[in-house]
Amino acid sequence: MDALLLHRIHFGFTITFHYIFPQLTMGLALLIVVLKTIAWRRNDEMYNQAARFWAKIFGINFVMGVVTGIPMEFQFGTNWSHFSRVTGGVIGQPLAMEGVFSFFLESAFLGLFLFGEKRLSASAHWASAVMVWLGSWISGFFIIVTDAWMQHPVAYRMGQNGTFEITSFWKLLTNPWALLQYPHNMCATVITGAFVMSAVGAFYLLERRNEEFGRIFLKVGVIAGVISCIVIIFPTGDLHGKYVAKTQPASMAAMEGLFHTEKGAGIVLMGQPNEEKQTLDNPLVVNNVLSFLIYGTTSAEVTGLDKFPKDQWPAPLPLLYYGYHIMAGLGTYFVVVMGLAAFLLWRGKLYTTRWILWPLMLSFPLPYIATTAGWMTAEIGRQPWVVYQLMRTSEGYSHHVSASNALFTLLGFAGLYTVLGILFVVLIYREIAHGPAHMKKFEEGLHTVSGA
Amino acid sequence: MMGTIWFWIVGAMLTAYVVLDGFDIGVGALHLLLARTEDEKRLVLRSIGPVWDGNEVWLIAGGGTLYFAFPLVYAASFSGFYLPLMIVLWLLILRGLSIELRGHIGMGVWRAFFDGLFALSSVLLAVFYGAALANVIRGVPLEADSYFFLPLWTNWRVGPSPGILDWYTVTGGVLALIALAVHGAAYLAVKTIGDLQQRARRTISVLWIPLIAITALSLIATMAIRPQTLDNYKAFPIAFLIPAGVIASLIALLLFSRRGNDRRAFTASCVYLALMMIGAAAGLYPALLPSIIDPKDDLTIARSITGHHAQAVGLAWWTFGIALAIMYFVIIYRMFRGKVDLESEGY
């Protein structure tokens, strides 16, 4: 088997599985801060209890995120050694900073947040929740800075032996790509958190259990959800899309399935790109909209793939196209569902309207799919480069690690992560079935409850 | 000059990792032997519960700092040690899970399974870490492009085509296992009372002779397979204080433990591990990864250090970031100081 492909799958598979967990913990960390803030300001024990329940869900996700995250830090070196050697002078910086500034903060204060409620005052416990939230969002920022440099290299020069050196620390951290992608990505984490919280709330109401908690979860989840669902499209997604069109026109053409340069290009709602014939099969297109979205006028010319040599087309092209369309399509659905739910919440009917509770309960997997599809859009869109227009992906992998060894460890991870996934589902199911109402009170401690 | 600072920064972070995560790995390696009842098992887990994750961050942050400061060494060593590193990753995953998931379901089979997994993964991690350090000291067959790839084992001999495991690195692995077991026992003696504490102290007494023997053996073996290790010591004889300190800390460890002064015994164990790491780094300097074939291929500080701007900016944020990290550790360890009990929140 092809070593390059195996190393790509190795990283792609492990990062995709890993990111299931941080996308929830980052979003949920913010929602837990919201619950803790309401509990503290209003002195409302219900909200504290709700925060304790979500802290348990958070804790399980956090453990899974930690144990699947360690391999990510290692895999730059193990599977992508030449990439690491050439770019370490630049992206070593944000990756090291993530460890020093974020992981210490997160691990220390999570310990305090989970085990310290009894020993801390209400305000100190609230502060530890805020620190966990900050730690997780700082971590996200450094990873985005790393990825942004691969997408849109800035502040570098050639150093010794063909390696890159950083020239400006500040410009690296304020890479325009990072500043656009970060809010877009963090909105996505809040959407995941909001849909998960709303789904549990809707489940409790439909099941007529823990209804007082179900209402809290729905209220917080739907309000956070509707805000983040709008902000992720406008302005963050809109601005980010325009920037991709400007800096990576070939990726944009591939995302839209635009084989030929067009004035007044239309947006493709559906259709399957046909690479051989360079057309779209079964197209459903709205004329002029793509030109308008990118350039603000319906007659603007949008560059198609025909303007680029074939060896610079992102590959696999159909996966990029589908990834983008799945993300955008689900994003539209999220606005509709959360918008309707928010309207019903405002009218005071949400908790009794079963036709909206059902989709809220069932939709929780969709943000995970949308987020994964969005990241596939970003990372396949960068191909065939590992560092855009500076280093090809085919140069970056560990040439001394044979395809057979890469396959061996890929199978190892596949097996281990299957077990992890099963354990995760079982434990989360138990927590939700157990419910927030039966959690032990403040004095009796938090972490022992389901082990009791 | 700044390269030397970064060499010792990376060394210090890995030393902090060994001293800190070392005790919870040691606790894991011993817990099946020391904790007999369910209550004792939970006490053992609680003693490391709030801190093990933070301890492990030193590995991630140390690895990240190596990547940042010496990209060439990071790239060469992580791909060259591909198989053992992947095994270490799997062990870290299993170990983290066994600590955190054990308490979630109150079934005997569930708990016994994770207890066993915790012990097994801790033992193997200690052995692999020791072997890894021994591989670095022994050197690897670096090729002209500064890469290499090591199989897990070849003929078990130290030679031009070694494996990850040979007699020398296995000795290093056993040394690490015994040293971390003693370290874990010393920590448990500080955190517990009664039978558990007595058993922890007894473990130190029993393992002390093997520990001092294998420490001496490994020092002699190192000088035999890599005489250059002594070059820096001969140039700076003051460095011989390091092995002297190793012996002194081992003696102090036993004496304090026998007198029941567990905190000081644990401190002595920390000093012992730190000095072993510093001694190894002093022997390697200025190489980070020596070649077993030709010393001119050694990956030295000068060959692998990152660009000037990165080094200078890095020093500023690193100093600030580590000061914060140390502050968090002081808060956490103070918060959870004293003996563990089953009353408060925890596993």
CSV table of N, CA and C in Angstrom, one decimal, chain A residues 133-202:
chain,number,residue,atom,x,y,z
A,133,TRP,N,-12.6,26.9,31.2
A,133,TRP,CA,-13.1,27.4,29.9
A,133,TRP,C,-12.0,28.1,29.1
A,134,LEU,N,-11.3,29.0,29.8
A,134,LEU,CA,-10.2,29.8,29.2
A,134,LEU,C,-9.2,28.9,28.7
A,135,GLY,N,-8.8,27.9,29.5
A,135,GLY,CA,-7.7,27.0,29.1
A,135,GLY,C,-8.1,26.2,27.8
A,136,SER,N,-9.3,25.8,27.7
A,136,SER,CA,-9.7,25.0,26.6
A,136,SER,C,-9.8,25.9,25.3
A,137,TRP,N,-10.2,27.2,25.5
A,137,TRP,CA,-10.3,28.1,24.3
A,137,TRP,C,-8.9,28.6,23.9
A,138,ILE,N,-8.0,28.7,24.9
A,138,ILE,CA,-6.6,29.1,24.5
A,138,ILE,C,-6.0,28.0,23.7
A,139,SER,N,-6.2,26.8,24.1
A,139,SER,CA,-5.7,25.6,23.4
A,139,SER,C,-6.2,25.6,22.0
A,140,GLY,N,-7.5,25.9,21.8
A,140,GLY,CA,-8.1,25.9,20.4
A,140,GLY,C,-7.4,27.0,19.6
A,141,PHE,N,-7.1,28.1,20.2
A,141,PHE,CA,-6.4,29.2,19.5
A,141,PHE,C,-5.1,28.8,18.9
A,142,PHE,N,-4.3,28.2,19.8
A,142,PHE,CA,-2.9,27.8,19.3
A,142,PHE,C,-3.0,26.8,18.2
A,143,ILE,N,-4.0,25.9,18.3
A,143,ILE,CA,-4.1,24.9,17.2
A,143,ILE,C,-4.5,25.6,15.9
A,144,ILE,N,-5.4,26.5,16.0
A,144,ILE,CA,-5.9,27.2,14.8
A,144,ILE,C,-4.7,28.0,14.2
A,145,VAL,N,-3.9,28.6,15.1
A,145,VAL,CA,-2.7,29.4,14.6
A,145,VAL,C,-1.8,28.4,13.8
A,146,THR,N,-1.6,27.2,14.3
A,146,THR,CA,-0.8,26.2,13.7
A,146,THR,C,-1.4,25.9,12.3
A,147,ASP,N,-2.6,25.6,12.3
A,147,ASP,CA,-3.3,25.2,11.0
A,147,ASP,C,-3.3,26.4,10.1
A,148,ALA,N,-3.5,27.6,10.6
A,148,ALA,CA,-3.6,28.8,9.7
A,148,ALA,C,-2.3,29.0,9.0
A,149,TRP,N,-1.1,28.7,9.7
A,149,TRP,CA,0.1,28.9,9.0
A,149,TRP,C,0.3,27.9,7.8
A,150,MET,N,-0.2,26.7,8.0
A,150,MET,CA,-0.2,25.7,7.0
A,150,MET,C,-1.1,26.1,5.8
A,151,GLN,N,-2.2,26.8,6.1
A,151,GLN,CA,-3.1,27.2,5.1
A,151,GLN,C,-2.7,28.5,4.4
A,152,HIS,N,-2.1,29.4,5.2
A,152,HIS,CA,-1.7,30.7,4.7
A,152,HIS,C,-0.5,31.1,5.4
A,153,PRO,N,0.7,30.7,4.9
A,153,PRO,CA,2.0,31.0,5.6
A,153,PRO,C,2.3,32.4,5.6
A,154,VAL,N,2.6,32.9,6.8
A,154,VAL,CA,3.0,34.3,7.0
A,154,VAL,C,4.3,34.3,7.9
A,155,ALA,N,5.0,35.4,7.9
A,155,ALA,CA,6.0,35.7,8.9
A,155,ALA,C,7.1,34.7,8.9
A,156,TYR,N,7.6,34.2,7.7
A,156,TYR,CA,8.6,33.2,7.7
A,156,TYR,C,9.7,33.6,6.7
A,157,ARG,N,10.8,32.9,6.8
A,157,ARG,CA,11.9,33.0,5.7
A,157,ARG,C,12.6,31.7,5.7
A,158,MET,N,13.3,31.5,4.6
A,158,MET,CA,14.1,30.2,4.6
A,158,MET,C,15.3,30.4,5.5
A,159,GLY,N,15.5,29.4,6.4
A,159,GLY,CA,16.7,29.4,7.2
A,159,GLY,C,17.7,28.4,6.7
A,160,GLN,N,18.5,27.8,7.7
A,160,GLN,CA,19.5,26.9,7.2
A,160,GLN,C,18.9,25.5,6.8
A,161,ASN,N,19.6,24.9,5.9
A,161,ASN,CA,19.2,23.5,5.4
A,161,ASN,C,17.8,23.4,4.9
A,162,GLY,N,17.3,24.5,4.2
A,162,GLY,CA,16.0,24.4,3.6
A,162,GLY,C,14.8,24.3,4.6
A,163,THR,N,15.0,24.8,5.9
A,163,THR,CA,14.0,24.8,6.8
A,163,THR,C,13.4,26.3,7.0
A,164,PHE,N,12.2,26.4,7.5
A,164,PHE,CA,11.6,27.7,7.6
A,164,PHE,C,11.9,28.2,9.0
A,165,GLU,N,12.1,29.5,9.0
A,165,GLU,CA,12.3,30.2,10.3
A,165,GLU,C,11.2,31.3,10.5
A,166,ILE,N,10.8,31.5,11.7
A,166,ILE,CA,9.9,32.6,12.0
A,166,ILE,C,10.6,33.9,12.0
A,167,THR,N,9.9,35.0,11.4
A,167,THR,CA,10.5,36.3,11.4
A,167,THR,C,9.7,37.2,12.3
A,168,SER,N,8.5,37.0,12.6
A,168,SER,CA,7.7,37.8,13.5
A,168,SER,C,6.7,37.0,14.3
A,169,PHE,N,7.0,36.9,15.5
A,169,PHE,CA,6.1,36.2,16.4
A,169,PHE,C,4.7,36.8,16.4
A,170,TRP,N,4.6,38.1,16.4
A,170,TRP,CA,3.3,38.7,16.5
A,170,TRP,C,2.5,38.5,15.2
A,171,LYS,N,3.2,38.6,14.1
A,171,LYS,CA,2.4,38.3,12.8
A,171,LYS,C,2.0,36.9,12.7
A,172,LEU,N,2.8,36.0,13.3
A,172,LEU,CA,2.3,34.6,13.3
A,172,LEU,C,1.0,34.4,14.0
A,173,LEU,N,1.0,35.0,15.2
A,173,LEU,CA,-0.2,34.9,16.1
A,173,LEU,C,-1.4,35.7,15.5
A,174,THR,N,-1.2,36.7,14.7
A,174,THR,CA,-2.3,37.5,14.1
A,174,THR,C,-2.5,37.2,12.6
A,175,ASN,N,-2.1,36.0,12.2
A,175,ASN,CA,-2.3,35.6,10.8
A,175,ASN,C,-3.8,35.8,10.5
A,176,PRO,N,-4.1,36.6,9.5
A,176,PRO,CA,-5.6,36.8,9.2
A,176,PRO,C,-6.4,35.6,9.1
A,177,TRP,N,-5.8,34.5,8.5
A,177,TRP,CA,-6.5,33.2,8.4
A,177,TRP,C,-7.0,32.8,9.8
A,178,ALA,N,-6.0,32.9,10.8
A,178,ALA,CA,-6.4,32.4,12.1
A,178,ALA,C,-7.5,33.3,12.7
A,179,LEU,N,-7.4,34.6,12.5
A,179,LEU,CA,-8.3,35.5,13.1
A,179,LEU,C,-9.7,35.3,12.5
A,180,LEU,N,-9.8,34.8,11.3
A,180,LEU,CA,-11.1,34.5,10.7
A,180,LEU,C,-11.6,33.1,11.1
A,181,GLN,N,-10.7,32.1,11.1
A,181,GLN,CA,-11.1,30.7,11.4
A,181,GLN,C,-11.4,30.5,12.9
A,182,TYR,N,-10.7,31.2,13.8
A,182,TYR,CA,-10.9,31.0,15.2
A,182,TYR,C,-12.4,31.2,15.6
A,183,PRO,N,-12.9,32.4,15.4
A,183,PRO,CA,-14.3,32.6,15.8
A,183,PRO,C,-15.3,31.7,15.1
A,184,HIS,N,-15.0,31.4,13.8
A,184,HIS,CA,-15.9,30.4,13.1
A,184,HIS,C,-15.8,29.1,13.8
A,185,ASN,N,-14.7,28.6,14.1
A,185,ASN,CA,-14.5,27.3,14.8
A,185,ASN,C,-15.1,27.3,16.2
A,186,MET,N,-14.9,28.4,17.0
A,186,MET,CA,-15.4,28.4,18.3
A,186,MET,C,-16.9,28.4,18.3
A,187,CYS,N,-17.5,29.1,17.3
A,187,CYS,CA,-19.0,29.0,17.2
A,187,CYS,C,-19.4,27.6,17.0
A,188,ALA,N,-18.6,26.9,16.2
A,188,ALA,CA,-19.0,25.5,15.9
A,188,ALA,C,-19.0,24.7,17.2
A,189,THR,N,-18.1,24.9,18.1
A,189,THR,CA,-18.0,24.2,19.4
A,189,THR,C,-19.2,24.5,20.2
A,190,VAL,N,-19.6,25.8,20.2
A,190,VAL,CA,-20.8,26.2,21.0
A,190,VAL,C,-22.1,25.5,20.4
A,191,ILE,N,-22.1,25.4,19.1
A,191,ILE,CA,-23.3,24.8,18.5
A,191,ILE,C,-23.3,23.3,18.9
A,192,THR,N,-22.2,22.6,18.9
A,192,THR,CA,-22.2,21.2,19.4
A,192,THR,C,-22.6,21.2,20.8
A,193,GLY,N,-22.1,22.0,21.7
A,193,GLY,CA,-22.5,22.0,23.1
A,193,GLY,C,-24.0,22.3,23.2
A,194,ALA,N,-24.5,23.3,22.5
A,194,ALA,CA,-25.9,23.7,22.6
A,194,ALA,C,-26.8,22.6,22.1
A,195,PHE,N,-26.5,21.9,21.0
A,195,PHE,CA,-27.3,20.9,20.5
A,195,PHE,C,-27.4,19.7,21.5
A,196,VAL,N,-26.2,19.4,22.1
A,196,VAL,CA,-26.1,18.3,23.0
A,196,VAL,C,-27.0,18.6,24.2
A,197,MET,N,-26.8,19.8,24.8
A,197,MET,CA,-27.6,20.2,25.9
A,197,MET,C,-29.1,20.2,25.6
A,198,SER,N,-29.4,20.8,24.5
A,198,SER,CA,-30.8,20.8,24.1
A,198,SER,C,-31.4,19.4,23.9
A,199,ALA,N,-30.6,18.5,23.4
A,199,ALA,CA,-31.1,17.2,23.1
A,199,ALA,C,-31.4,16.4,24.4
A,200,VAL,N,-30.5,16.6,25.4
A,200,VAL,CA,-30.8,16.0,26.7
A,200,VAL,C,-32.0,16.6,27.3
A,201,GLY,N,-32.2,17.9,27.2
A,201,GLY,CA,-33.3,18.6,27.8
A,201,GLY,C,-34.6,18.1,27.1
A,202,ALA,N,-34.6,18.0,25.8
A,202,ALA,CA,-35.8,17.6,25.0
A,202,ALA,C,-36.1,16.1,25.4
